[in-house]
PDB file of C-alpha atoms and ligand atoms in Angstrom:
ATOM      1  CA  MET D   1    -127.320 122.033 103.482  1.00  0.00           C
ATOM      2  CA  THR D   2    -129.237 124.684 105.336  1.00  0.00           C
ATOM      3  CA  GLU D   3    -127.470 127.678 106.796  1.00  0.00           C
ATOM      4  CA  ALA D   4    -126.730 126.888 110.445  1.00  0.00           C
ATOM      5  CA  ALA D   5    -129.185 128.946 112.489  1.00  0.00           C
ATOM      6  CA  VAL D   6    -126.576 129.747 115.106  1.00  0.00           C
ATOM      7  CA  ARG D   7    -122.967 130.031 114.056  1.00  0.00           C
ATOM      8  CA  ILE D   8    -120.757 128.624 116.765  1.00  0.00           C
ATOM      9  CA  GLY D   9    -117.013 128.186 116.816  1.00  0.00           C
ATOM     10  CA  LEU D  10    -114.498 125.978 118.622  1.00  0.00           C
ATOM     11  CA  THR D  11    -111.994 127.128 121.227  1.00  0.00           C
ATOM     12  CA  VAL D  12    -109.209 124.895 122.517  1.00  0.00           C
ATOM     13  CA  GLU D  13    -107.289 126.420 125.419  1.00  0.00           C
ATOM     14  CA  GLY D  14    -104.015 124.982 126.663  1.00  0.00           C
ATOM     15  CA  VAL D  15    -104.987 121.379 126.108  1.00  0.00           C
ATOM     16  CA  ASP D  16    -102.456 118.692 126.732  1.00  0.00           C
ATOM     17  CA  VAL D  17    -102.629 114.954 126.539  1.00  0.00           C
ATOM     18  CA  ARG D  18    -100.347 112.596 128.440  1.00  0.00           C
ATOM     19  CA  PHE D  19     -99.920 108.879 128.287  1.00  0.00           C
ATOM     20  CA  ALA D  20     -98.044 107.117 131.073  1.00  0.00           C
ATOM     21  CA  GLY D  21     -96.501 110.364 132.270  1.00  0.00           C
ATOM     22  CA  THR D  22     -95.278 111.455 128.836  1.00  0.00           C
ATOM     23  CA  THR D  23     -96.827 114.474 127.130  1.00  0.00           C
ATOM     24  CA  ILE D  24     -97.801 113.489 123.588  1.00  0.00           C
ATOM     25  CA  LEU D  25     -99.667 116.700 122.824  1.00  0.00           C
ATOM     26  CA  GLY D  26     -99.548 120.243 123.964  1.00  0.00           C
ATOM     27  CA  PRO D  27    -100.204 122.495 125.473  1.00  0.00           C
ATOM     28  CA  VAL D  28    -102.186 123.450 122.386  1.00  0.00           C
ATOM     29  CA  SER D  29    -104.510 126.421 121.967  1.00  0.00           C
ATOM     30  CA  VAL D  30    -106.437 126.911 118.771  1.00  0.00           C
ATOM     31  CA  LYS D  31    -109.576 128.729 117.714  1.00  0.00           C
ATOM     32  CA  VAL D  32    -111.833 127.848 114.803  1.00  0.00           C
ATOM     33  CA  GLU D  33    -114.307 130.548 113.825  1.00  0.00           C
ATOM     34  CA  PRO D  34    -117.685 129.499 112.453  1.00  0.00           C
ATOM     35  CA  GLY D  35    -117.664 129.461 108.667  1.00  0.00           C
ATOM     36  CA  SER D  36    -113.943 128.766 108.497  1.00  0.00           C
ATOM     37  CA  VAL D  37    -111.452 125.952 107.995  1.00  0.00           C
ATOM     38  CA  VAL D  38    -108.366 125.549 110.177  1.00  0.00           C
ATOM     39  CA  ALA D  39    -105.883 123.057 108.745  1.00  0.00           C
ATOM     40  CA  VAL D  40    -103.771 121.070 111.199  1.00  0.00           C
ATOM     41  CA  LEU D  41    -100.587 120.014 109.450  1.00  0.00           C
ATOM     42  CA  GLY D  42     -97.592 118.005 110.566  1.00  0.00           C
ATOM     43  CA  ALA D  43     -95.760 114.754 109.956  1.00  0.00           C
ATOM     44  CA  ASN D  44     -96.991 111.323 110.996  1.00  0.00           C
ATOM     45  CA  GLY D  45     -97.018 111.143 114.784  1.00  0.00           C
ATOM     46  CA  ALA D  46     -97.076 114.934 115.199  1.00  0.00           C
ATOM     47  CA  GLY D  47    -100.266 114.787 117.271  1.00  0.00           C
ATOM     48  CA  LYS D  48    -102.962 115.750 114.752  1.00  0.00           C
ATOM     49  CA  SER D  49    -105.280 112.851 115.523  1.00  0.00           C
ATOM     50  CA  THR D  50    -104.672 113.240 119.244  1.00  0.00           C
ATOM     51  CA  LEU D  51    -105.831 116.865 119.049  1.00  0.00           C
ATOM     52  CA  LEU D  52    -109.002 115.924 117.171  1.00  0.00           C
ATOM     53  CA  ARG D  53    -109.669 112.996 119.485  1.00  0.00           C
ATOM     54  CA  ALA D  54    -109.261 115.256 122.516  1.00  0.00           C
ATOM     55  CA  VAL D  55    -111.897 117.618 121.094  1.00  0.00           C
ATOM     56  CA  ALA D  56    -114.198 114.706 120.237  1.00  0.00           C
ATOM     57  CA  GLY D  57    -113.791 113.455 123.801  1.00  0.00           C
ATOM     58  CA  VAL D  58    -112.439 109.994 122.997  1.00  0.00           C
ATOM     59  CA  THR D  59    -108.956 110.818 124.344  1.00  0.00           C
ATOM     60  CA  PRO D  60    -108.861 112.285 127.859  1.00  0.00           C
ATOM     61  CA  VAL D  61    -106.992 115.555 128.347  1.00  0.00           C
ATOM     62  CA  SER D  62    -104.677 116.150 131.298  1.00  0.00           C
ATOM     63  CA  SER D  63    -105.334 119.868 131.426  1.00  0.00           C
ATOM     64  CA  GLY D  64    -106.856 122.698 129.463  1.00  0.00           C
ATOM     65  CA  ARG D  65    -110.355 123.601 128.361  1.00  0.00           C
ATOM     66  CA  ILE D  66    -112.423 123.091 125.238  1.00  0.00           C
ATOM     67  CA  TYR D  67    -115.449 125.200 124.311  1.00  0.00           C
ATOM     68  CA  VAL D  68    -118.126 124.971 121.655  1.00  0.00           C
ATOM     69  CA  GLY D  69    -119.295 128.555 121.475  1.00  0.00           C
ATOM     70  CA  GLU D  70    -119.559 129.564 125.141  1.00  0.00           C
ATOM     71  CA  THR D  71    -120.228 126.041 126.353  1.00  0.00           C
ATOM     72  CA  GLU D  72    -117.361 124.199 127.995  1.00  0.00           C
ATOM     73  CA  ILE D  73    -117.230 120.579 126.863  1.00  0.00           C
ATOM     74  CA  SER D  74    -113.907 119.479 128.407  1.00  0.00           C
ATOM     75  CA  ASP D  75    -115.516 117.225 130.983  1.00  0.00           C
ATOM     76  CA  VAL D  76    -118.449 115.706 129.120  1.00  0.00           C
ATOM     77  CA  THR D  77    -118.763 112.405 127.275  1.00  0.00           C
ATOM     78  CA  PRO D  78    -118.238 112.040 123.521  1.00  0.00           C
ATOM     79  CA  GLU D  79    -122.002 111.449 123.145  1.00  0.00           C
ATOM     80  CA  ARG D  80    -122.787 114.698 124.950  1.00  0.00           C
ATOM     81  CA  ARG D  81    -120.231 116.555 122.818  1.00  0.00           C
ATOM     82  CA  ALA D  82    -121.930 115.214 119.704  1.00  0.00           C
ATOM     83  CA  ALA D  83    -125.275 116.459 121.038  1.00  0.00           C
ATOM     84  CA  LEU D  84    -123.694 119.862 121.705  1.00  0.00           C
ATOM     85  CA  GLY D  85    -122.624 120.104 118.072  1.00  0.00           C
ATOM     86  CA  VAL D  86    -119.310 118.308 117.609  1.00  0.00           C
ATOM     87  CA  GLY D  87    -119.128 116.060 114.546  1.00  0.00           C
ATOM     88  CA  TRP D  88    -116.040 113.847 114.301  1.00  0.00           C
ATOM     89  CA  CYS D  89    -114.927 111.871 111.281  1.00  0.00           C
ATOM     90  CA  PRO D  90    -112.096 109.629 112.504  1.00  0.00           C
ATOM     91  CA  GLU D  91    -109.088 108.560 110.488  1.00  0.00           C
ATOM     92  CA  GLY D  92    -109.779 105.479 108.380  1.00  0.00           C
ATOM     93  CA  ARG D  93    -113.551 105.875 107.817  1.00  0.00           C
ATOM     94  CA  ARG D  94    -114.768 103.117 110.163  1.00  0.00           C
ATOM     95  CA  LEU D  95    -117.991 102.432 108.303  1.00  0.00           C
ATOM     96  CA  PHE D  96    -120.176  99.407 108.935  1.00  0.00           C
ATOM     97  CA  PRO D  97    -119.388  97.455 105.759  1.00  0.00           C
ATOM     98  CA  GLY D  98    -122.753  95.682 105.640  1.00  0.00           C
ATOM     99  CA  LEU D  99    -124.926  98.799 105.884  1.00  0.00           C
ATOM    100  CA  THR D 100    -126.090 100.606 102.762  1.00  0.00           C
ATOM    101  CA  VAL D 101    -125.541 104.308 102.192  1.00  0.00           C
ATOM    102  CA  ASP D 102    -129.154 104.978 103.195  1.00  0.00           C
ATOM    103  CA  GLU D 103    -128.908 102.826 106.312  1.00  0.00           C
ATOM    104  CA  THR D 104    -125.606 104.369 107.385  1.00  0.00           C
ATOM    105  CA  LEU D 105    -127.059 107.859 107.137  1.00  0.00           C
ATOM    106  CA  ASP D 106    -130.400 106.923 108.680  1.00  0.00           C
ATOM    107  CA  VAL D 107    -128.701 105.488 111.777  1.00  0.00           C
ATOM    108  CA  ALA D 108    -126.708 108.697 112.245  1.00  0.00           C
ATOM    109  CA  ALA D 109    -129.526 111.167 111.528  1.00  0.00           C
ATOM    110  CA  PRO D 110    -131.472 112.696 114.402  1.00  0.00           C
ATOM    111  CA  GLY D 111    -135.217 113.188 114.381  1.00  0.00           C
ATOM    112  CA  GLY D 112    -138.286 111.309 113.261  1.00  0.00           C
ATOM    113  CA  ARG D 113    -138.661 109.387 110.020  1.00  0.00           C
ATOM    114  CA  ARG D 114    -139.568 112.432 107.947  1.00  0.00           C
ATOM    115  CA  GLU D 115    -136.787 114.620 109.335  1.00  0.00           C
ATOM    116  CA  ARG D 116    -134.259 111.846 108.793  1.00  0.00           C
ATOM    117  CA  ALA D 117    -135.358 111.437 105.192  1.00  0.00           C
ATOM    118  CA  GLU D 118    -134.952 115.182 104.647  1.00  0.00           C
ATOM    119  CA  ARG D 119    -131.513 115.145 106.172  1.00  0.00           C
ATOM    120  CA  ILE D 120    -130.468 112.204 103.997  1.00  0.00           C
ATOM    121  CA  GLY D 121    -131.706 114.147 100.970  1.00  0.00           C
ATOM    122  CA  ALA D 122    -129.578 117.124 102.011  1.00  0.00           C
ATOM    123  CA  MET D 123    -126.517 114.874 102.358  1.00  0.00           C
ATOM    124  CA  LEU D 124    -127.046 113.416  98.888  1.00  0.00           C
ATOM    125  CA  GLU D 125    -127.077 116.965  97.525  1.00  0.00           C
ATOM    126  CA  LEU D 126    -123.888 117.819  99.369  1.00  0.00           C
ATOM    127  CA  PHE D 127    -122.264 114.521  98.314  1.00  0.00           C
ATOM    128  CA  PRO D 128    -123.653 113.847  94.813  1.00  0.00           C
ATOM    129  CA  VAL D 129    -121.391 110.785  94.315  1.00  0.00           C
ATOM    130  CA  LEU D 130    -123.577 108.991  96.881  1.00  0.00           C
ATOM    131  CA  ALA D 131    -126.883 109.833  95.232  1.00  0.00           C
ATOM    132  CA  ASP D 132    -127.019 106.827  92.905  1.00  0.00           C
ATOM    133  CA  LYS D 133    -125.424 104.498  95.478  1.00  0.00           C
ATOM    134  CA  ARG D 134    -128.143 104.698  98.106  1.00  0.00           C
ATOM    135  CA  ARG D 135    -128.818 100.974  98.198  1.00  0.00           C
ATOM    136  CA  GLU D 136    -125.188  99.936  97.840  1.00  0.00           C
ATOM    137  CA  THR D 137    -123.457  98.473 100.879  1.00  0.00           C
ATOM    138  CA  ALA D 138    -120.465 100.448 102.155  1.00  0.00           C
ATOM    139  CA  TRP D 139    -117.883  97.769 101.331  1.00  0.00           C
ATOM    140  CA  ARG D 140    -118.829  97.951  97.640  1.00  0.00           C
ATOM    141  CA  LEU D 141    -118.194 101.699  97.407  1.00  0.00           C
ATOM    142  CA  SER D 142    -114.930 103.124  96.075  1.00  0.00           C
ATOM    143  CA  GLY D 143    -112.489 104.647  98.568  1.00  0.00           C
ATOM    144  CA  GLY D 144    -113.636 108.137  97.690  1.00  0.00           C
ATOM    145  CA  GLN D 145    -117.313 107.234  98.043  1.00  0.00           C
ATOM    146  CA  GLN D 146    -116.616 105.590 101.406  1.00  0.00           C
ATOM    147  CA  GLN D 147    -114.839 108.696 102.645  1.00  0.00           C
ATOM    148  CA  MET D 148    -117.689 110.924 101.461  1.00  0.00           C
ATOM    149  CA  LEU D 149    -120.109 108.639 103.305  1.00  0.00           C
ATOM    150  CA  ALA D 150    -118.011 108.792 106.478  1.00  0.00           C
ATOM    151  CA  ILE D 151    -118.084 112.594 106.351  1.00  0.00           C
ATOM    152  CA  ALA D 152    -121.794 112.687 105.517  1.00  0.00           C
ATOM    153  CA  ARG D 153    -122.429 110.501 108.564  1.00  0.00           C
ATOM    154  CA  ALA D 154    -120.407 112.918 110.712  1.00  0.00           C
ATOM    155  CA  VAL D 155    -122.273 116.018 109.516  1.00  0.00           C
ATOM    156  CA  ILE D 156    -125.831 114.789 108.982  1.00  0.00           C
ATOM    157  CA  ALA D 157    -126.887 116.212 112.363  1.00  0.00           C
ATOM    158  CA  GLU D 158    -125.496 119.593 111.199  1.00  0.00           C
ATOM    159  CA  PRO D 159    -122.820 119.950 113.858  1.00  0.00           C
ATOM    160  CA  SER D 160    -121.420 123.439 114.502  1.00  0.00           C
ATOM    161  CA  VAL D 161    -117.914 122.001 114.774  1.00  0.00           C
ATOM    162  CA  VAL D 162    -116.614 119.447 112.272  1.00  0.00           C
ATOM    163  CA  LEU D 163    -113.445 117.441 112.966  1.00  0.00           C
ATOM    164  CA  LEU D 164    -112.014 115.724 109.890  1.00  0.00           C
ATOM    165  CA  ASP D 165    -109.053 113.390 110.318  1.00  0.00           C
ATOM    166  CA  GLU D 166    -107.075 112.956 107.078  1.00  0.00           C
ATOM    167  CA  PRO D 167    -110.115 112.701 104.812  1.00  0.00           C
ATOM    168  CA  SER D 168    -107.953 112.573 101.668  1.00  0.00           C
ATOM    169  CA  LEU D 169    -105.872 109.585 102.791  1.00  0.00           C
ATOM    170  CA  GLY D 170    -105.575 107.017 100.002  1.00  0.00           C
ATOM    171  CA  LEU D 171    -107.682 108.940  97.491  1.00  0.00           C
ATOM    172  CA  ALA D 172    -106.800 109.697  93.861  1.00  0.00           C
ATOM    173  CA  PRO D 173    -106.013 113.341  93.021  1.00  0.00           C
ATOM    174  CA  VAL D 174    -109.284 114.040  91.204  1.00  0.00           C
ATOM    175  CA  VAL D 175    -111.294 112.584  94.094  1.00  0.00           C
ATOM    176  CA  ARG D 176    -109.237 114.656  96.517  1.00  0.00           C
ATOM    177  CA  ASP D 177    -110.195 117.796  94.641  1.00  0.00           C
ATOM    178  CA  GLN D 178    -113.895 116.929  95.032  1.00  0.00           C
ATOM    179  CA  MET D 179    -113.344 116.122  98.703  1.00  0.00           C
ATOM    180  CA  PHE D 180    -111.684 119.440  99.480  1.00  0.00           C
ATOM    181  CA  ALA D 181    -114.318 121.380  97.535  1.00  0.00           C
ATOM    182  CA  THR D 182    -116.990 119.656  99.623  1.00  0.00           C
ATOM    183  CA  ILE D 183    -115.167 120.467 102.867  1.00  0.00           C
ATOM    184  CA  ARG D 184    -114.999 124.101 101.844  1.00  0.00           C
ATOM    185  CA  ARG D 185    -118.769 124.086 101.209  1.00  0.00           C
ATOM    186  CA  LEU D 186    -119.330 122.697 104.709  1.00  0.00           C
ATOM    187  CA  ALA D 187    -117.512 125.702 106.148  1.00  0.00           C
ATOM    188  CA  THR D 188    -119.284 128.117 103.851  1.00  0.00           C
ATOM    189  CA  SER D 189    -122.596 126.807 105.176  1.00  0.00           C
ATOM    190  CA  GLY D 190    -121.475 127.910 108.661  1.00  0.00           C
ATOM    191  CA  ALA D 191    -119.505 125.065 110.234  1.00  0.00           C
ATOM    192  CA  ALA D 192    -116.230 125.531 112.105  1.00  0.00           C
ATOM    193  CA  VAL D 193    -113.997 122.928 110.459  1.00  0.00           C
ATOM    194  CA  LEU D 194    -110.815 121.541 112.034  1.00  0.00           C
ATOM    195  CA  LEU D 195    -109.065 119.545 109.328  1.00  0.00           C
ATOM    196  CA  ALA D 196    -106.055 117.291 109.984  1.00  0.00           C
ATOM    197  CA  GLU D 197    -104.255 116.701 106.704  1.00  0.00           C
ATOM    198  CA  GLN D 198    -101.023 115.585 105.094  1.00  0.00           C
ATOM    199  CA  ASP D 199    -101.970 116.960 101.670  1.00  0.00           C
ATOM    200  CA  THR D 200    -100.533 120.390 102.390  1.00  0.00           C
ATOM    201  CA  PRO D 201    -101.238 122.106  99.042  1.00  0.00           C
ATOM    202  CA  ARG D 202    -104.902 121.114  98.988  1.00  0.00           C
ATOM    203  CA  ALA D 203    -105.364 121.869 102.689  1.00  0.00           C
ATOM    204  CA  LEU D 204    -103.911 125.331 102.126  1.00  0.00           C
ATOM    205  CA  SER D 205    -106.201 125.839  99.135  1.00  0.00           C
ATOM    206  CA  ILE D 206    -109.291 125.712 101.375  1.00  0.00           C
ATOM    207  CA  ALA D 207    -108.025 126.739 104.831  1.00  0.00           C
ATOM    208  CA  ASP D 208    -108.409 130.162 106.422  1.00  0.00           C
ATOM    209  CA  ARG D 209    -105.774 129.419 109.036  1.00  0.00           C
ATOM    210  CA  VAL D 210    -103.052 126.856 109.323  1.00  0.00           C
ATOM    211  CA  VAL D 211    -101.646 125.250 112.437  1.00  0.00           C
ATOM    212  CA  VAL D 212     -98.459 123.185 112.404  1.00  0.00           C
ATOM    213  CA  LEU D 213     -97.750 120.514 114.999  1.00  0.00           C
ATOM    214  CA  ALA D 214     -94.374 118.853 115.479  1.00  0.00           C
ATOM    215  CA  ARG D 215     -93.784 116.205 118.144  1.00  0.00           C
ATOM    216  CA  GLY D 216     -96.974 117.251 119.896  1.00  0.00           C
ATOM    217  CA  GLN D 217     -96.058 120.924 120.048  1.00  0.00           C
ATOM    218  CA  LEU D 218     -97.922 123.699 118.290  1.00  0.00           C
ATOM    219  CA  ILE D 219     -95.178 125.522 116.466  1.00  0.00           C
ATOM    220  CA  LEU D 220     -97.137 127.850 114.192  1.00  0.00           C
ATOM    221  CA  ASP D 221    -100.677 129.251 113.885  1.00  0.00           C
ATOM    222  CA  TRP D 222    -101.032 131.618 110.952  1.00  0.00           C
ATOM    223  CA  PRO D 223    -103.549 132.888 108.440  1.00  0.00           C
ATOM    224  CA  THR D 224    -103.107 130.797 105.286  1.00  0.00           C
ATOM    225  CA  THR D 225    -102.214 133.882 103.258  1.00  0.00           C
ATOM    226  CA  MET D 226     -99.168 134.354 105.473  1.00  0.00           C
ATOM    227  CA  ALA D 227     -98.077 130.714 105.192  1.00  0.00           C
ATOM    228  CA  VAL D 228     -98.198 130.186 101.435  1.00  0.00           C
ATOM    229  CA  GLY D 229     -94.712 130.464  99.959  1.00  0.00           C
ATOM    230  CA  ASN D 230     -93.185 131.466 103.307  1.00  0.00           C
ATOM    231  CA  PRO D 231     -89.869 129.689 104.038  1.00  0.00           C
ATOM    232  CA  HIS D 232     -90.529 129.800 107.805  1.00  0.00           C
ATOM    233  CA  PHE D 233     -93.736 127.893 107.217  1.00  0.00           C
ATOM    234  CA  GLU D 234     -91.911 125.312 105.084  1.00  0.00           C
ATOM    235  CA  GLN D 235     -89.331 124.895 107.853  1.00  0.00           C
ATOM    236  CA  ALA D 236     -92.011 124.536 110.496  1.00  0.00           C
ATOM    237  CA  LEU D 237     -93.653 121.833 108.396  1.00  0.00           C
ATOM    238  CA  MET D 238     -90.399 119.916 108.218  1.00  0.00           C
ATOM    239  CA  GLY D 239     -90.164 120.144 111.989  1.00  0.00           C
ATOM    240  CA  VAL D 240     -87.031 122.303 111.890  1.00  0.00           C
TER     241      VAL D 240
HETATM  242  N1  ADP N   1    -103.228 105.605 122.732  1.00  0.00           N
HETATM  243  C1  ADP N   1    -101.956 106.019 122.672  1.00  0.00           C
HETATM  244  N2  ADP N   1    -101.048 105.626 123.588  1.00  0.00           N
HETATM  245  C2  ADP N   1     -99.760 106.038 123.539  1.00  0.00           C
HETATM  246  N3  ADP N   1     -99.306 106.865 122.589  1.00  0.00           N
HETATM  247  C3  ADP N   1    -100.153 107.296 121.653  1.00  0.00           C
HETATM  248  C4  ADP N   1    -101.513 106.903 121.634  1.00  0.00           C
HETATM  249  N4  ADP N   1    -102.110 107.513 120.576  1.00  0.00           N
HETATM  250  C5  ADP N   1    -101.150 108.225 119.966  1.00  0.00           C
HETATM  251  N5  ADP N   1     -99.975 108.099 120.606  1.00  0.00           N
HETATM  252  C6  ADP N   1     -98.706 108.769 120.241  1.00  0.00           C
HETATM  253  O1  ADP N   1     -98.949 110.132 120.167  1.00  0.00           O
HETATM  254  C7  ADP N   1     -98.219 110.733 119.126  1.00  0.00           C
HETATM  255  C8  ADP N   1     -99.145 111.490 118.219  1.00  0.00           C
HETATM  256  O2  ADP N   1     -99.927 110.571 117.460  1.00  0.00           O
HETATM  257  P1  ADP N   1    -101.084 111.032 116.504  1.00  0.00           P
HETATM  258  O3  ADP N   1    -101.922 112.041 117.197  1.00  0.00           O
HETATM  259  O4  ADP N   1    -101.754 109.807 116.002  1.00  0.00           O
HETATM  260  O5  ADP N   1    -100.282 111.753 115.330  1.00  0.00           O
HETATM  261  P2  ADP N   1    -100.744 112.126 113.837  1.00  0.00           P
HETATM  262  O6  ADP N   1    -102.226 112.011 113.753  1.00  0.00           O
HETATM  263  O7  ADP N   1    -100.243 113.521 113.642  1.00  0.00           O
HETATM  264  O8  ADP N   1    -100.047 111.160 112.938  1.00  0.00           O
HETATM  265  C9  ADP N   1     -97.447 109.629 118.445  1.00  0.00           C
HETATM  266  O9  ADP N   1     -96.133 109.629 118.929  1.00  0.00           O
HETATM  267  C10 ADP N   1     -98.203 108.373 118.867  1.00  0.00           C
HETATM  268  O10 ADP N   1     -97.321 107.278 118.921  1.00  0.00           O
HETATM  269 MG1   MG N   2    -103.409 110.892 112.533  1.00  0.00          MG
END
């Protein structure tokens, strides 16, 4: 992947999400610097997906602001957010089972035929497990290959901000290790990565900062170095 020409981060300021009068998230403020990974941890139902969906624009926010670099995106459509550099990989992959790896990537890639082919080539370098599966349909791929394809689809336009929702869900340990190494490389190439995860040890192994949500509330936002081995962090994770 080429070094992003402009390194742009994500800023979430006091965002909250309500459904039917009940606050299910927030207010949450979080910053993701370009070239870094922020892990969002917390139990099932803590609000991780809601936070990512709010940034992607598929869940409306009740208040607060979201910026990509200096550009406010709080009030624009998900399509416009994608064009402004937000790549979202939702929970559960959501691939088109009948499309091949090549087709899946080609549909998602911007540009003319030649540019798209170049971008697909870059994705196959970043995700080598897909390289000899190009003509395989998505439903025939292993779980790990499908997840790699879902992420490749989300990042093929080289978004500045990458939202990954539980990418390791259902994957074997060795495949998880590959997945997390790849996510780290995405950040190293300049992306601001917001990673919702339940695999705490692996998330911590690649994250620069860690945010803990419990019942929709942000209860901790620390550098990873401060969190590792810290009993207060462990308590926060358990929602105490
Ligand atoms: N569309 C929705 N309508 C009502 N409640 C929702 C909706 N989506 C999520 N929730 C609720 O919001 C809370 C946070 O969910 P979610 O963000 O999916 O958590 P996580 O991703 O951390 O497991 C949960 O209590 C869930 O039931
Ligand atoms: Mg979730």
